[in-house]
């Protein structure tokens, strides 16, 4: 019942992705002057929101964070431990490191989303949408709870678009009967690289 | 597994209703200076949000837009095609036309909601609520994502109230064993007419 | 299929808790200058939102307010009846009374949440989270719809924390095989008392 095979490496990336998502929630909630309760809950929403929405739309239970209770406990304990040093933490962790970890998380989450949607026999376009939703809606829900227009909808960066292309790559690779593992890792890596390249060169998409 | 019988006419109205909902999302997202990703996703939320919430509350799967993948593809392609001309589009399409199409969509969606809720053996008051939710929550979710107090909750126009009365009419007609088709079309038409009349005479409800 | 046993007393508290939640929605929606439709719907969201989110996450159907159609009808009729006198009502009902009723509701809802999560065989940490979600997300969703940062995330009062401790007490009592009734009432009472004590002495938690 793992999200993806090859537990060891995936688990490492997955935990990193969850922690990066949680960190983004932590930072945003602090900026909004929330108290410790708000900060922790927004961190949870940012970390688990995208996967939860996907599971609800696919009607998949137990939710992935219910299956992985250890992730929720890890996040809770870390949040309590880190909270007092939060002010300093932002200066220690470099932005570059966060972008890289986040790009890895985007790739893994989006591909996990499209893979599960195909496994649930969704049509291909829907499956690609589910991949994008899994990848970006943690941040969307974080911003909604923080009373902001979602960043991913307005910053003009092709964040969701990278996920979208990677999801189609995965669908394509699965159609030509390439093994699931190869499809999975190459698609996730493609999303990560696309995201990092567009970030490096500060590429933008237009406003209609 | 259609939402309602008589595919041809219903399909036409349904597509119109979805496009009008999407258009409202498109306009609102542009007003918020969102990029193309935000504009498309808000259009999807405005078009499919109400039916999705109803399906989740009723625990109905696959979701109606999963069953109708063609609607999501149509919307996606149209959004990409229309985006460059968006600025001009608002001047071409008259407000009157949009209100009429939206009133038709409200009638169809609300009656589809109450009809499915009854089919799922919901009690009558709950079924009427489900009809109203189906009719208005696309717009509510659109406004929440755009960081606005939902328009339908504050503009004082009896939009949801028209849907509510039409849903009760449908329930009543079904109780007296009138055929589903007659009940459906007369209730949907009643909502549409009520909405257009209240719009024409600019009727308002009070603020408590 | 009741939320908790001992129908008579629980039903009384449950109805009080729902009415207090609805009242908070009513007040907040009025403050935002919503019309009667918005005020009623926000009252519903505040009253039923937490339990609905819990039921969706646990995949429990019918939703608790579908099983208790009478609660929705009661709320609807009351809202219509009370709306014209709303301006005066706030001066008649004392804040103290509302805080007490709300603290009772918090205890009951949180314990009902954790109890149902355990019954659905959720792991204990998840079950405690479900209890907190049931207790506080009515207010969170109310504030999101009203376009505010959720009060419970930013006012620095240990509202959610009281619920969290009470949920763990319930889990603990169930582990040592104390009867469900005793566990339920003592945990709910603990939450209520904790909430009232922290309110009385205006205790605050920090901002990270």
mmCIF file of C-alpha atoms in Angstrom, chain C residues 5-197:
data_model
loop_
_atom_site.group_PDB
_atom_site.id
_atom_site.type_symbol
_atom_site.label_atom_id
_atom_site.label_comp_id
_atom_site.label_asym_id
_atom_site.label_seq_id
_atom_site.Cartn_x
_atom_site.Cartn_y
_atom_site.Cartn_z
ATOM 1 C CA UNK C 5 -25.223 7.203 23.596
ATOM 2 C CA UNK C 6 -27.589 8.612 26.296
ATOM 3 C CA UNK C 7 -29.699 10.350 23.710
ATOM 4 C CA UNK C 8 -31.610 12.736 25.886
ATOM 5 C CA UNK C 9 -28.764 14.671 27.521
ATOM 6 C CA UNK C 10 -26.448 14.411 24.513
ATOM 7 C CA UNK C 11 -29.191 15.614 22.201
ATOM 8 C CA UNK C 12 -29.748 18.646 24.369
ATOM 9 C CA UNK C 13 -26.040 19.533 24.428
ATOM 10 C CA UNK C 14 -25.678 18.750 20.731
ATOM 11 C CA UNK C 15 -28.529 21.061 19.792
ATOM 12 C CA UNK C 16 -27.098 23.774 22.042
ATOM 13 C CA UNK C 17 -23.666 23.321 20.438
ATOM 14 C CA UNK C 18 -25.111 23.522 16.924
ATOM 15 C CA UNK C 19 -27.121 26.618 17.808
ATOM 16 C CA UNK C 20 -24.078 28.319 19.339
ATOM 17 C CA UNK C 21 -22.012 27.493 16.255
ATOM 18 C CA UNK C 22 -24.766 28.795 14.006
ATOM 19 C CA UNK C 23 -25.046 31.943 16.109
ATOM 20 C CA UNK C 24 -21.324 32.622 15.647
ATOM 21 C CA UNK C 25 -21.779 32.257 11.900
ATOM 22 C CA UNK C 26 -24.795 34.533 11.973
ATOM 23 C CA UNK C 27 -22.889 37.252 13.820
ATOM 24 C CA UNK C 28 -19.793 37.016 11.619
ATOM 25 C CA UNK C 29 -21.821 37.039 8.384
ATOM 26 C CA UNK C 30 -23.783 40.086 9.529
ATOM 27 C CA UNK C 31 -20.554 41.876 10.398
ATOM 28 C CA UNK C 32 -19.542 41.260 6.764
ATOM 29 C CA UNK C 33 -22.803 42.850 5.590
ATOM 30 C CA UNK C 34 -24.069 39.635 4.008
ATOM 31 C CA UNK C 35 -27.698 39.285 2.943
ATOM 32 C CA UNK C 36 -30.138 36.771 4.463
ATOM 33 C CA UNK C 37 -28.937 33.970 2.138
ATOM 34 C CA UNK C 38 -25.318 34.469 3.133
ATOM 35 C CA UNK C 39 -26.153 34.722 6.816
ATOM 36 C CA UNK C 40 -28.119 31.466 6.810
ATOM 37 C CA UNK C 41 -25.524 29.535 4.786
ATOM 38 C CA UNK C 42 -22.627 30.779 6.922
ATOM 39 C CA UNK C 43 -24.626 29.766 10.011
ATOM 40 C CA UNK C 44 -24.986 26.268 8.535
ATOM 41 C CA UNK C 45 -21.268 26.102 7.717
ATOM 42 C CA UNK C 46 -20.297 27.212 11.222
ATOM 43 C CA UNK C 47 -22.707 24.723 12.822
ATOM 44 C CA UNK C 48 -22.096 21.665 10.632
ATOM 45 C CA UNK C 49 -18.711 22.291 8.975
ATOM 46 C CA UNK C 50 -16.480 20.543 11.508
ATOM 47 C CA UNK C 51 -18.537 17.358 11.637
ATOM 48 C CA UNK C 52 -18.913 17.334 7.861
ATOM 49 C CA UNK C 53 -15.151 17.566 7.294
ATOM 50 C CA UNK C 54 -14.624 14.744 9.802
ATOM 51 C CA UNK C 55 -17.234 12.556 8.077
ATOM 52 C CA UNK C 56 -15.647 13.206 4.669
ATOM 53 C CA UNK C 57 -12.127 12.413 5.937
ATOM 54 C CA UNK C 58 -13.422 9.219 7.584
ATOM 55 C CA UNK C 59 -15.606 8.469 4.548
ATOM 56 C CA UNK C 60 -18.635 8.140 6.800
ATOM 57 C CA UNK C 61 -22.055 8.423 5.187
ATOM 58 C CA UNK C 62 -24.750 9.514 5.621
ATOM 59 C CA UNK C 63 -23.309 12.752 7.009
ATOM 60 C CA UNK C 64 -24.443 13.456 10.575
ATOM 61 C CA UNK C 65 -26.750 16.303 9.507
ATOM 62 C CA UNK C 66 -28.287 14.086 6.837
ATOM 63 C CA UNK C 67 -29.114 11.564 9.560
ATOM 64 C CA UNK C 68 -30.474 14.431 11.662
ATOM 65 C CA UNK C 69 -32.500 16.315 9.091
ATOM 66 C CA UNK C 70 -34.409 17.805 12.016
ATOM 67 C CA UNK C 71 -31.297 19.787 13.058
ATOM 68 C CA UNK C 72 -31.069 21.439 9.641
ATOM 69 C CA UNK C 73 -34.774 22.278 9.606
ATOM 70 C CA UNK C 74 -34.605 23.630 13.163
ATOM 71 C CA UNK C 75 -31.631 25.807 12.234
ATOM 72 C CA UNK C 76 -33.295 27.050 9.059
ATOM 73 C CA UNK C 77 -36.585 27.960 10.749
ATOM 74 C CA UNK C 78 -34.822 29.576 13.693
ATOM 75 C CA UNK C 79 -32.564 31.607 11.404
ATOM 76 C CA UNK C 80 -35.548 32.957 9.489
ATOM 77 C CA UNK C 81 -37.409 33.705 12.719
ATOM 78 C CA UNK C 82 -34.470 35.348 14.444
ATOM 79 C CA UNK C 83 -33.088 37.358 11.508
ATOM 80 C CA UNK C 84 -35.331 40.428 11.952
ATOM 81 C CA UNK C 85 -34.371 40.740 15.625
ATOM 82 C CA UNK C 86 -30.713 40.009 15.073
ATOM 83 C CA UNK C 87 -29.573 43.526 15.869
ATOM 84 C CA UNK C 88 -31.093 43.329 19.341
ATOM 85 C CA UNK C 89 -30.277 39.687 20.009
ATOM 86 C CA UNK C 90 -26.593 40.364 20.580
ATOM 87 C CA UNK C 91 -27.420 42.650 23.472
ATOM 88 C CA UNK C 92 -29.838 40.195 25.068
ATOM 89 C CA UNK C 93 -27.541 37.141 24.996
ATOM 90 C CA UNK C 94 -24.610 37.677 27.342
ATOM 91 C CA UNK C 95 -21.083 36.851 26.177
ATOM 92 C CA UNK C 96 -20.570 34.682 29.262
ATOM 93 C CA UNK C 97 -23.516 32.492 28.331
ATOM 94 C CA UNK C 98 -22.201 32.038 24.789
ATOM 95 C CA UNK C 99 -18.720 31.120 25.967
ATOM 96 C CA UNK C 100 -20.141 28.506 28.336
ATOM 97 C CA UNK C 101 -22.422 26.981 25.700
ATOM 98 C CA UNK C 102 -19.578 27.052 23.178
ATOM 99 C CA UNK C 103 -17.217 25.321 25.627
ATOM 100 C CA UNK C 104 -19.814 22.581 26.141
ATOM 101 C CA UNK C 105 -20.128 22.213 22.379
ATOM 102 C CA UNK C 106 -16.360 22.068 21.927
ATOM 103 C CA UNK C 107 -16.120 19.249 24.468
ATOM 104 C CA UNK C 108 -18.973 17.262 23.002
ATOM 105 C CA UNK C 109 -17.969 17.670 19.357
ATOM 106 C CA UNK C 110 -14.275 16.934 19.930
ATOM 107 C CA UNK C 111 -15.024 13.800 21.943
ATOM 108 C CA UNK C 112 -17.636 12.671 19.398
ATOM 109 C CA UNK C 113 -14.950 13.134 16.724
ATOM 110 C CA UNK C 114 -12.250 11.119 18.463
ATOM 111 C CA UNK C 115 -14.775 8.441 19.439
ATOM 112 C CA UNK C 116 -15.968 7.991 15.845
ATOM 113 C CA UNK C 117 -12.402 7.984 14.541
ATOM 114 C CA UNK C 118 -11.472 5.186 16.950
ATOM 115 C CA UNK C 119 -14.632 3.304 15.953
ATOM 116 C CA UNK C 120 -13.427 3.637 12.331
ATOM 117 C CA UNK C 121 -10.130 2.051 13.469
ATOM 118 C CA UNK C 122 -8.009 5.133 12.973
ATOM 119 C CA UNK C 123 -4.581 5.113 14.674
ATOM 120 C CA UNK C 124 -4.597 7.082 17.929
ATOM 121 C CA UNK C 125 -2.754 10.226 16.826
ATOM 122 C CA UNK C 126 -5.025 10.506 13.774
ATOM 123 C CA UNK C 127 -8.047 9.983 16.021
ATOM 124 C CA UNK C 128 -6.962 12.860 18.280
ATOM 125 C CA UNK C 129 -6.527 15.048 15.177
ATOM 126 C CA UNK C 130 -10.039 14.103 14.023
ATOM 127 C CA UNK C 131 -11.402 15.153 17.407
ATOM 128 C CA UNK C 132 -9.741 18.561 17.144
ATOM 129 C CA UNK C 133 -10.915 18.963 13.529
ATOM 130 C CA UNK C 134 -14.501 18.177 14.545
ATOM 131 C CA UNK C 135 -14.283 20.699 17.377
ATOM 132 C CA UNK C 136 -12.729 23.655 15.563
ATOM 133 C CA UNK C 137 -13.261 23.449 11.793
ATOM 134 C CA UNK C 138 -16.813 24.771 11.874
ATOM 135 C CA UNK C 139 -15.290 28.065 12.991
ATOM 136 C CA UNK C 140 -12.360 27.745 10.582
ATOM 137 C CA UNK C 141 -14.612 27.236 7.553
ATOM 138 C CA UNK C 142 -16.887 30.065 8.748
ATOM 139 C CA UNK C 143 -13.930 32.448 8.820
ATOM 140 C CA UNK C 144 -12.609 31.296 5.424
ATOM 141 C CA UNK C 145 -16.001 31.898 3.794
ATOM 142 C CA UNK C 146 -16.132 35.296 5.525
ATOM 143 C CA UNK C 147 -12.698 36.084 4.030
ATOM 144 C CA UNK C 148 -10.881 36.237 7.372
ATOM 145 C CA UNK C 149 -7.812 34.475 8.742
ATOM 146 C CA UNK C 150 -9.420 31.868 11.044
ATOM 147 C CA UNK C 151 -9.795 33.306 14.545
ATOM 148 C CA UNK C 152 -8.793 30.033 16.231
ATOM 149 C CA UNK C 153 -5.406 30.191 14.440
ATOM 150 C CA UNK C 154 -4.515 33.704 15.528
ATOM 151 C CA UNK C 155 -6.149 34.802 18.779
ATOM 152 C CA UNK C 156 -3.530 33.051 20.905
ATOM 153 C CA UNK C 157 -6.155 31.349 23.068
ATOM 154 C CA UNK C 158 -5.602 27.637 23.779
ATOM 155 C CA UNK C 159 -8.975 26.644 22.291
ATOM 156 C CA UNK C 160 -7.767 23.802 20.043
ATOM 157 C CA UNK C 161 -5.234 22.756 22.685
ATOM 158 C CA UNK C 162 -8.018 22.119 25.229
ATOM 159 C CA UNK C 163 -9.744 19.887 22.676
ATOM 160 C CA UNK C 164 -6.468 18.120 21.911
ATOM 161 C CA UNK C 165 -5.809 17.247 25.590
ATOM 162 C CA UNK C 166 -9.369 16.065 26.092
ATOM 163 C CA UNK C 167 -9.122 13.809 23.051
ATOM 164 C CA UNK C 168 -5.978 12.176 24.447
ATOM 165 C CA UNK C 169 -7.716 11.716 27.792
ATOM 166 C CA UNK C 170 -10.526 9.897 25.986
ATOM 167 C CA UNK C 171 -8.041 7.683 24.124
ATOM 168 C CA UNK C 172 -6.237 6.914 27.378
ATOM 169 C CA UNK C 173 -9.442 6.059 29.231
ATOM 170 C CA UNK C 174 -10.519 3.763 26.409
ATOM 171 C CA UNK C 175 -7.139 1.991 26.500
ATOM 172 C CA UNK C 176 -7.581 1.111 30.165
ATOM 173 C CA UNK C 177 -10.991 -0.328 29.316
ATOM 174 C CA UNK C 178 -13.087 2.180 31.163
ATOM 175 C CA UNK C 179 -16.677 2.109 29.874
ATOM 176 C CA UNK C 180 -17.364 4.272 26.837
ATOM 177 C CA UNK C 181 -19.910 6.381 28.705
ATOM 178 C CA UNK C 182 -17.568 7.317 31.516
ATOM 179 C CA UNK C 183 -14.719 8.025 29.081
ATOM 180 C CA UNK C 184 -16.969 10.148 26.942
ATOM 181 C CA UNK C 185 -18.481 12.321 29.624
ATOM 182 C CA UNK C 186 -15.324 12.818 31.644
ATOM 183 C CA UNK C 187 -13.311 13.766 28.553
ATOM 184 C CA UNK C 188 -15.959 16.161 27.260
ATOM 185 C CA UNK C 189 -16.283 17.720 30.719
ATOM 186 C CA UNK C 190 -12.490 18.086 30.931
ATOM 187 C CA UNK C 191 -12.393 19.988 27.642
ATOM 188 C CA UNK C 192 -15.235 22.246 28.729
ATOM 189 C CA UNK C 193 -13.625 23.004 32.092
ATOM 190 C CA UNK C 194 -10.167 23.550 30.539
ATOM 191 C CA UNK C 195 -11.670 25.957 28.044
ATOM 192 C CA UNK C 196 -13.584 27.874 30.688
ATOM 193 C CA UNK C 197 -10.575 28.088 33.031
#
